[in-house]
XYZ file of C-alpha atoms in Angstrom:
542
model
C 27.969 54.531 -130.003
C 25.091 56.991 -129.592
C 23.039 54.419 -127.644
C 25.773 54.151 -124.983
C 24.543 55.727 -121.720
C 27.754 57.570 -120.858
C 31.473 57.885 -121.524
C 34.437 55.710 -120.490
C 37.249 57.148 -118.347
C 40.320 55.552 -116.732
C 41.609 55.892 -113.187
C 45.282 56.296 -112.214
C 45.839 52.521 -112.466
C 44.435 52.374 -115.965
C 41.188 50.679 -114.898
C 38.214 51.764 -116.984
C 35.024 53.100 -115.440
C 31.858 54.575 -116.929
C 30.614 58.105 -116.307
C 26.873 58.036 -116.869
C 25.255 60.845 -118.791
C 22.743 63.181 -117.048
C 23.378 61.648 -113.620
C 22.102 64.753 -111.846
C 18.796 64.587 -113.671
C 18.098 60.945 -112.862
C 16.604 59.240 -109.878
C 18.128 55.885 -109.068
C 17.027 53.111 -106.761
C 19.213 50.057 -106.308
C 19.325 46.758 -104.450
C 17.009 46.199 -101.505
C 15.668 49.782 -101.702
C 14.373 49.143 -105.198
C 12.749 45.872 -104.141
C 11.140 47.433 -101.066
C 9.765 50.308 -103.159
C 8.230 47.853 -105.671
C 6.755 45.646 -102.982
C 5.231 48.640 -101.190
C 3.611 49.943 -104.393
C 2.212 46.532 -105.345
C 0.902 45.870 -101.838
C -0.947 49.167 -101.773
C -2.745 48.355 -105.008
C -3.494 44.818 -103.819
C -4.901 46.207 -100.558
C -7.184 48.545 -102.508
C -8.657 45.566 -104.333
C -8.705 43.315 -101.309
C -11.918 44.802 -99.917
C -13.830 44.001 -103.102
C -13.163 40.252 -102.971
C -15.963 37.767 -102.363
C -19.749 37.872 -102.025
C -19.667 40.593 -99.355
C -16.930 42.557 -101.145
C -17.433 46.310 -101.508
C -17.635 48.279 -104.741
C -15.382 51.101 -105.839
C -16.515 54.347 -107.405
C -14.138 55.715 -110.022
C -14.560 59.172 -111.504
C -12.718 59.842 -114.750
C -11.182 63.205 -115.665
C -14.218 64.107 -117.787
C -16.628 63.346 -114.934
C -17.827 59.873 -116.007
C -18.685 57.779 -112.956
C -18.117 54.014 -112.836
C -19.198 51.845 -109.918
C -17.709 48.341 -110.020
C -16.050 45.552 -108.099
C -14.503 43.919 -111.163
C -10.749 43.915 -110.475
C -9.664 44.478 -114.077
C -12.034 47.438 -114.509
C -10.946 49.081 -111.229
C -7.261 48.840 -112.134
C -7.816 49.975 -115.713
C -9.559 53.134 -114.507
C -7.239 53.918 -111.607
C -4.671 56.521 -112.537
C -1.545 54.561 -111.605
C 1.827 56.267 -112.005
C 4.136 53.705 -110.403
C 5.741 51.400 -112.958
C 5.159 48.277 -110.829
C 1.523 49.309 -110.386
C 1.203 49.254 -114.167
C 2.463 45.665 -114.185
C -0.352 44.722 -111.801
C -2.864 46.375 -114.118
C -1.547 44.195 -116.952
C -1.696 41.146 -114.672
C -5.424 41.561 -113.996
C -5.969 42.357 -117.675
C -4.292 39.122 -118.793
C -6.447 37.133 -116.335
C -9.475 38.917 -117.802
C -8.416 38.193 -121.397
C -7.603 34.553 -120.758
C -10.367 33.505 -118.337
C -12.647 36.513 -117.795
C -13.121 35.945 -114.063
C -10.851 35.996 -110.980
C -9.278 39.354 -111.783
C -9.450 40.582 -108.174
C -8.164 37.320 -106.699
C -5.062 37.241 -108.883
C -3.957 40.734 -107.771
C -4.674 39.987 -104.088
C -2.581 36.792 -104.369
C 0.300 38.683 -106.029
C 0.144 41.244 -103.184
C 0.278 38.431 -100.597
C 3.292 36.828 -102.285
C 5.165 40.137 -102.336
C 4.367 40.682 -98.665
C 5.938 37.306 -97.859
C 8.900 38.100 -100.120
C 9.549 41.315 -98.129
C 9.693 39.300 -94.878
C 12.108 36.771 -96.425
C 14.351 39.542 -97.798
C 14.524 41.027 -94.300
C 15.727 37.645 -93.076
C 18.630 37.895 -95.520
C 17.492 35.462 -98.213
C 18.536 36.404 -101.729
C 15.635 37.542 -103.969
C 16.533 34.999 -106.679
C 16.317 32.129 -104.179
C 12.897 33.447 -103.106
C 11.701 33.732 -106.722
C 12.873 30.194 -107.540
C 11.276 28.855 -104.363
C 7.972 30.549 -105.242
C 8.082 29.016 -108.714
C 8.635 25.508 -107.331
C 5.866 26.054 -104.790
C 3.524 27.260 -107.527
C 4.246 24.130 -109.535
C 3.415 22.044 -106.468
C 0.217 24.061 -105.882
C -0.954 23.547 -109.475
C -0.269 19.797 -109.191
C -2.270 19.721 -105.962
C -5.132 21.597 -107.662
C -5.233 18.865 -110.315
C -5.500 16.264 -107.548
C -8.403 17.934 -105.728
C -10.266 18.976 -108.904
C -13.503 17.177 -109.666
C -14.989 16.377 -113.036
C -18.016 18.460 -113.789
C -21.080 17.350 -115.768
C -21.593 19.653 -118.758
C -24.595 18.908 -120.941
C -27.111 20.990 -122.821
C -29.967 18.843 -121.487
C -29.135 19.516 -117.811
C -27.878 23.094 -117.369
C -28.384 23.112 -113.568
C -24.727 22.386 -112.591
C -23.517 25.171 -114.921
C -26.062 27.553 -113.407
C -24.609 26.809 -109.953
C -21.136 27.847 -111.135
C -22.533 31.009 -112.723
C -24.245 31.737 -109.380
C -20.829 31.613 -107.647
C -19.387 34.133 -110.107
C -22.368 36.475 -109.850
C -22.532 36.153 -106.038
C -19.855 38.802 -105.595
C -21.460 41.239 -108.039
C -23.908 44.070 -107.632
C -26.625 42.140 -109.496
C -26.964 39.364 -106.928
C -30.523 40.423 -106.085
C -31.746 38.749 -109.274
C -28.997 36.201 -108.947
C -30.719 33.102 -110.293
C -32.276 34.810 -113.306
C -28.950 36.305 -114.437
C -27.146 32.966 -114.019
C -29.777 31.207 -116.140
C -29.526 33.885 -118.835
C -25.709 33.532 -118.950
C -25.826 29.714 -119.170
C -28.599 29.647 -121.771
C -26.741 32.213 -123.894
C -23.540 30.140 -123.890
C -25.341 26.844 -124.526
C -27.232 28.443 -127.443
C -23.988 29.176 -129.313
C -21.705 26.444 -127.892
C -20.329 23.587 -129.930
C -20.193 20.905 -127.227
C -18.447 18.361 -129.461
C -15.596 20.726 -130.335
C -15.706 22.160 -126.782
C -15.773 25.644 -128.173
C -17.866 28.779 -127.696
C -17.838 31.599 -130.211
C -18.258 34.744 -128.116
C -18.868 36.913 -131.171
C -22.342 35.392 -131.417
C -23.319 36.645 -127.953
C -24.102 40.342 -127.871
C -24.631 42.331 -124.681
C -26.930 45.284 -125.264
C -27.927 47.680 -122.470
C -30.872 50.046 -122.157
C -31.457 52.399 -119.237
C -34.950 52.318 -117.737
C -36.801 49.392 -116.240
C -35.596 47.049 -113.495
C -32.681 44.634 -113.502
C -35.292 41.875 -113.443
C -36.454 42.998 -116.907
C -33.195 41.717 -118.413
C -34.007 39.142 -121.104
C -32.241 36.746 -123.432
C -33.349 37.244 -127.029
C -32.740 34.403 -129.464
C -31.742 36.596 -132.354
C -30.194 40.017 -132.798
C -31.180 43.268 -131.092
C -29.989 46.508 -132.688
C -30.325 50.002 -131.275
C -32.040 51.332 -134.405
C -35.558 51.961 -135.730
C -37.211 51.909 -139.144
C -35.949 54.824 -141.228
C -39.465 56.258 -141.693
C -42.048 56.495 -138.884
C -44.833 55.260 -141.189
C -43.087 52.038 -142.122
C -44.575 48.867 -140.559
C -43.386 48.169 -137.020
C -43.570 44.405 -137.414
C -42.630 42.101 -140.301
C -43.253 38.369 -140.399
C -41.148 35.954 -142.493
C -38.925 38.807 -143.577
C -36.440 38.461 -146.428
C -33.563 40.758 -145.548
C -31.200 42.520 -147.958
C -28.004 43.406 -146.087
C -26.377 46.301 -147.944
C -23.095 48.126 -147.521
C -23.863 50.520 -150.384
C -25.781 53.777 -149.808
C -29.142 54.650 -151.396
C -27.602 57.580 -153.240
C -27.100 58.440 -156.906
C -23.533 57.632 -157.977
C -21.193 60.579 -157.536
C -18.408 61.218 -160.062
C -15.183 60.188 -158.346
C -13.266 63.101 -159.909
C -12.565 66.543 -158.508
C -14.675 68.244 -161.241
C -17.480 70.607 -160.380
C -20.891 70.154 -161.907
C -22.129 73.387 -163.480
C -25.880 73.607 -163.989
C -26.492 76.639 -166.138
C -30.265 76.609 -166.722
C -33.519 75.283 -165.260
C -33.958 72.570 -167.865
C -30.550 71.096 -167.046
C -31.384 71.169 -163.335
C -34.675 69.361 -163.941
C -32.834 66.814 -166.051
C -30.353 66.205 -163.213
C -33.170 65.819 -160.709
C -34.948 63.378 -162.966
C -31.705 61.401 -163.368
C -31.337 61.185 -159.579
C -34.924 60.013 -159.163
C -34.538 57.401 -161.877
C -31.407 56.116 -160.167
C -33.201 55.870 -156.814
C -36.076 53.985 -158.448
C -33.633 51.651 -160.152
C -31.958 50.860 -156.808
C -35.266 50.207 -155.038
C -36.460 48.041 -157.965
C -33.289 45.936 -157.785
C -33.880 45.307 -154.068
C -37.565 44.508 -154.647
C -36.778 42.259 -157.634
C -34.483 40.148 -155.457
C -37.508 39.490 -153.243
C -36.408 41.517 -150.199
C -39.059 42.734 -147.765
C -36.594 44.621 -145.531
C -33.395 46.507 -146.388
C -30.703 46.913 -143.750
C -28.185 49.502 -144.837
C -24.789 50.303 -143.330
C -24.959 53.880 -144.613
C -27.578 56.582 -144.393
C -29.845 57.847 -147.134
C -31.569 61.185 -147.519
C -35.240 62.024 -147.087
C -36.004 61.662 -150.784
C -34.742 58.071 -150.846
C -36.519 57.416 -147.550
C -39.831 58.674 -148.980
C -39.398 56.581 -152.103
C -38.758 53.460 -150.020
C -41.991 54.138 -148.127
C -43.930 54.614 -151.401
C -42.562 51.339 -152.767
C -43.453 49.482 -149.516
C -39.873 48.567 -148.753
C -39.136 49.048 -145.020
C -35.520 49.952 -144.323
C -33.099 50.502 -141.448
C -30.171 52.879 -141.881
C -26.830 53.518 -140.147
C -26.403 49.963 -138.833
C -22.799 49.525 -137.618
C -20.303 47.019 -139.027
C -20.306 44.482 -136.134
C -24.131 44.441 -136.079
C -24.274 43.960 -139.858
C -21.949 40.942 -139.531
C -24.011 39.490 -136.692
C -27.252 39.915 -138.657
C -25.638 38.210 -141.660
C -24.493 35.249 -139.512
C -27.861 34.906 -137.784
C -30.108 35.255 -140.841
C -27.853 33.328 -143.203
C -27.691 36.306 -145.565
C -24.754 37.686 -147.525
C -23.428 41.222 -147.127
C -23.895 42.847 -150.541
C -21.650 45.749 -151.605
C -23.496 46.640 -154.879
C -27.173 46.753 -155.796
C -26.440 44.943 -159.069
C -25.151 41.921 -157.149
C -28.374 41.323 -155.208
C -30.020 37.980 -155.875
C -32.660 35.924 -153.973
C -30.097 33.462 -152.570
C -28.105 36.303 -150.981
C -31.020 37.404 -148.809
C -31.206 36.532 -145.123
C -34.444 35.270 -143.606
C -36.010 35.896 -140.200
C -39.340 34.747 -138.787
C -40.057 38.046 -137.094
C -38.624 41.576 -137.178
C -40.240 44.069 -134.862
C -39.650 47.319 -133.034
C -39.518 47.269 -129.244
C -40.517 50.387 -127.367
C -39.567 51.025 -123.759
C -41.969 52.521 -121.241
C -43.126 56.031 -122.016
C -39.869 57.116 -123.699
C -39.375 57.472 -127.422
C -36.498 54.991 -127.212
C -36.929 52.088 -129.581
C -34.884 49.069 -130.606
C -35.276 46.410 -133.264
C -35.386 42.678 -132.670
C -34.655 40.162 -135.419
C -35.939 36.789 -134.158
C -36.452 33.208 -135.376
C -33.515 33.522 -137.745
C -32.636 30.866 -140.317
C -29.316 30.125 -138.616
C -30.478 30.918 -135.101
C -27.096 30.744 -133.435
C -26.707 34.398 -132.479
C -28.246 35.564 -129.202
C -28.494 38.952 -127.510
C -28.746 39.677 -123.808
C -30.760 42.858 -123.350
C -29.749 44.307 -119.976
C -32.076 46.765 -118.234
C -31.401 48.898 -115.171
C -32.327 52.108 -113.389
C -29.239 54.028 -114.453
C -26.279 53.794 -116.802
C -23.841 52.748 -114.043
C -26.027 49.816 -113.076
C -26.496 48.676 -116.671
C -22.729 48.866 -117.320
C -21.895 46.917 -114.159
C -24.545 44.299 -114.980
C -22.968 43.889 -118.430
C -19.511 43.428 -116.864
C -20.892 40.901 -114.363
C -22.664 38.917 -117.070
C -19.475 38.935 -119.134
C -17.642 37.289 -116.202
C -20.371 34.653 -115.868
C -20.320 33.946 -119.618
C -16.530 33.514 -119.487
C -16.711 31.059 -116.588
C -19.346 28.923 -118.296
C -17.219 28.950 -121.460
C -14.082 27.838 -119.599
C -16.071 24.957 -118.075
C -17.192 23.823 -121.519
C -13.530 23.905 -122.622
C -12.212 22.130 -119.498
C -14.975 20.611 -117.347
C -13.076 20.368 -114.051
C -13.817 22.402 -110.946
C -12.431 23.199 -107.495
C -14.353 24.642 -104.571
C -14.481 28.373 -103.867
C -14.761 30.302 -100.627
C -10.995 29.977 -100.140
C -11.278 26.157 -99.886
C -8.901 25.443 -102.803
C -6.327 27.957 -101.504
C -6.399 26.478 -97.971
C -6.010 22.960 -99.345
C -3.005 24.016 -101.462
C -1.563 25.979 -98.526
C -1.645 22.889 -96.274
C -0.115 20.696 -98.974
C 2.742 23.147 -99.653
C 3.474 23.717 -95.941
C 3.744 19.933 -95.597
C 6.182 19.733 -98.529
C 8.257 22.558 -97.042
C 9.091 20.340 -94.056
C 10.669 17.790 -96.392
C 12.999 20.287 -98.114
C 16.541 20.659 -96.842
C 17.455 23.698 -98.954
C 16.746 27.407 -98.461
C 13.701 27.038 -100.707
C 11.727 25.670 -97.740
C 11.315 29.258 -96.468
C 9.910 30.352 -99.838
C 7.552 27.344 -99.745
C 6.244 28.384 -96.325
C 5.955 31.972 -97.572
C 3.908 30.776 -100.570
C 1.654 28.741 -98.262
C 1.055 31.810 -96.085
C 0.426 33.997 -99.127
C -2.330 31.602 -100.260
C -4.062 32.229 -96.921
C -4.499 35.883 -97.953
C -7.548 34.991 -100.103
C -9.604 33.199 -97.387
C -8.484 35.877 -94.894
C -9.787 38.645 -97.155
C -13.051 36.736 -97.726
C -13.586 36.362 -93.973
C -12.653 39.993 -93.322
C -15.051 41.307 -95.971
C -17.867 39.177 -94.542
C -17.464 40.736 -91.088
C -16.050 37.579 -89.480
C -13.038 37.522 -87.196
C -10.608 36.702 -90.003
C -7.861 34.853 -88.094
C -10.366 32.770 -86.085
C -12.370 31.805 -89.152
C -9.228 30.845 -91.075
C -7.779 28.865 -88.168
C -11.017 26.946 -87.740
C -11.336 26.049 -91.429
C -7.655 25.103 -91.669
C -7.878 22.744 -88.732
C -11.001 21.036 -90.158
C -9.268 20.601 -93.535
C -6.079 19.295 -91.890
C -8.020 16.731 -89.816
C -10.499 15.529 -92.457
C -8.555 16.146 -95.683
C -11.795 17.520 -97.134
C -10.775 20.135 -99.740
C -14.328 21.522 -99.969
C -14.262 23.214 -96.544
C -14.065 26.994 -96.948
C -15.081 30.297 -95.357
C -18.810 30.530 -94.680
C -19.289 34.050 -96.070
C -23.070 33.806 -96.227
C -23.491 32.716 -92.559
C -25.371 29.532 -93.439
C -23.771 27.655 -90.543
C -22.172 25.176 -92.968
C -18.519 25.416 -93.997
C -18.850 22.894 -96.811
C -18.619 24.674 -100.152
C -19.937 21.506 -101.784
C -23.245 21.911 -99.957
C -23.300 25.654 -100.608
C -22.530 25.060 -104.323
C -19.665 27.545 -104.332
C -17.699 26.271 -107.305
C -14.889 27.733 -109.415
C -13.384 26.427 -112.616
C -10.002 24.729 -112.267
C -8.743 26.600 -115.335
C -9.380 29.973 -113.676
C -7.753 29.018 -110.364
C -4.697 27.503 -112.031
C -4.254 30.584 -114.200
C -4.446 32.820 -111.091
C -1.618 30.927 -109.359
C 0.609 30.865 -112.446
C 0.131 34.515 -113.433
C 0.606 35.871 -109.893
C 3.794 33.816 -109.399
C 5.227 34.874 -112.767
C 4.671 38.538 -111.992
C 6.175 38.269 -108.493
C 9.213 36.468 -109.901
C 9.668 39.271 -112.405
C 9.416 41.978 -109.727
C 11.917 40.186 -107.465
C 14.475 40.181 -110.275
C 14.523 43.989 -110.573
C 17.232 45.547 -108.430
C 18.031 48.796 -110.228
C 15.558 51.439 -111.363
C 16.471 54.553 -113.303
C 13.868 57.169 -113.934
C 14.018 60.826 -114.963
C 14.214 62.933 -111.810
C 11.090 65.044 -111.715
C 12.278 68.572 -110.934
C 8.792 70.029 -110.651
C 8.607 69.068 -106.972
């Protein structure tokens, strides 16, 4: 019975009641108070993110406790780095994270939508509607919205020979990011990277083959896509050749070191002769190792571990260039790209286990001593690396996050090639359809349907607001055009082009991403509406 939260007592009529343990040290919120507290917390977080939605959205600067500065407008990153104490706030963090894990883009939109739904739920609760009826109504409305999305979605041409349509979608994703000054170039890099590793027949993209590597210095425009692997390492000895053509690569996970006895015994060297003997033994072992690598036909050794100066010097003497301290993930990527095998023992090396690459060379950057290695023209040239440049670390990190979003969107289009229009057009279309359905419902759920329709308007409203338009006017105008023409591509003209058609502006979003946003936001709101009692330790520190 130790898990029981209190003790049972009986009143004068013999009716049992429970006396809860540590009542005085607990804070308790029940019923409508609990709901209002949750809704308030979630709305505040949603409002924080709301200003970073869309192409004119603003960035947030987050400073961690150890002074690291991050500047971003990626919803999942902002929430992850915000120090959120409220338990409902933590649920919103997980919400944006699950959107990020599943789709990779739309992390801000999903939180803003959840905030809008909770705002509507608060109004309906004030009107006396039971939270469960609201939650059920929202779920039905979400189902209707997803069905409507399927109706308005358009099939999208995905082919390796004509990447232009995919580039247009990547442009939409990158339009709201800090790197939109070299917009087109970044979109092309993202699409080419995905198409290089995509299996269009299986409709699959292996993200492990795309590596994002950043280097501070240079302009954003210097960002390049390398067909091959880039590693942040140099040759182990400065006198080794900086460029190798038609390299045969030995990929080793064993160190260039003489074998150490695995026991706890000490080695006592009592005289000079014994010491010389030991030194000679070590040298012979080194030579043996290098000979084994050379005999296999390797012209470059890539080693996961380090080796000391003596081994390094010997490798130089024997004309065997080497790279040391290459991390596990990089080793795997090199093995995949060059078609080599990872070898754990020198004795197991053989010519067929070597990887091959057309060119291995060191890249140097500007006037700094920073160098990186590029392994290009690989035998199995599937792996690609995007080398991101930028003026400072914050910019490089944000560019990497932005490119990750674009890569994810292109991948989701290869998996499911259907799209809806952005700029709030899809939300407005769904909002009109749901409001229309609400009029045909006789039950209480019609109020939840109307609430859901209004919550969907939050996204176009925020887009208009962030672009400096009069939000209500812009939304009203677009809604009336959509209602009259039934054209689901009419959205908010954030870029002031004078054309509300998102089809003409090429503002496109993947159907998979939009559908996931609706479903995740509704699920979370339903969960929050079902909580009516919160117990938490009462913080006495005051």
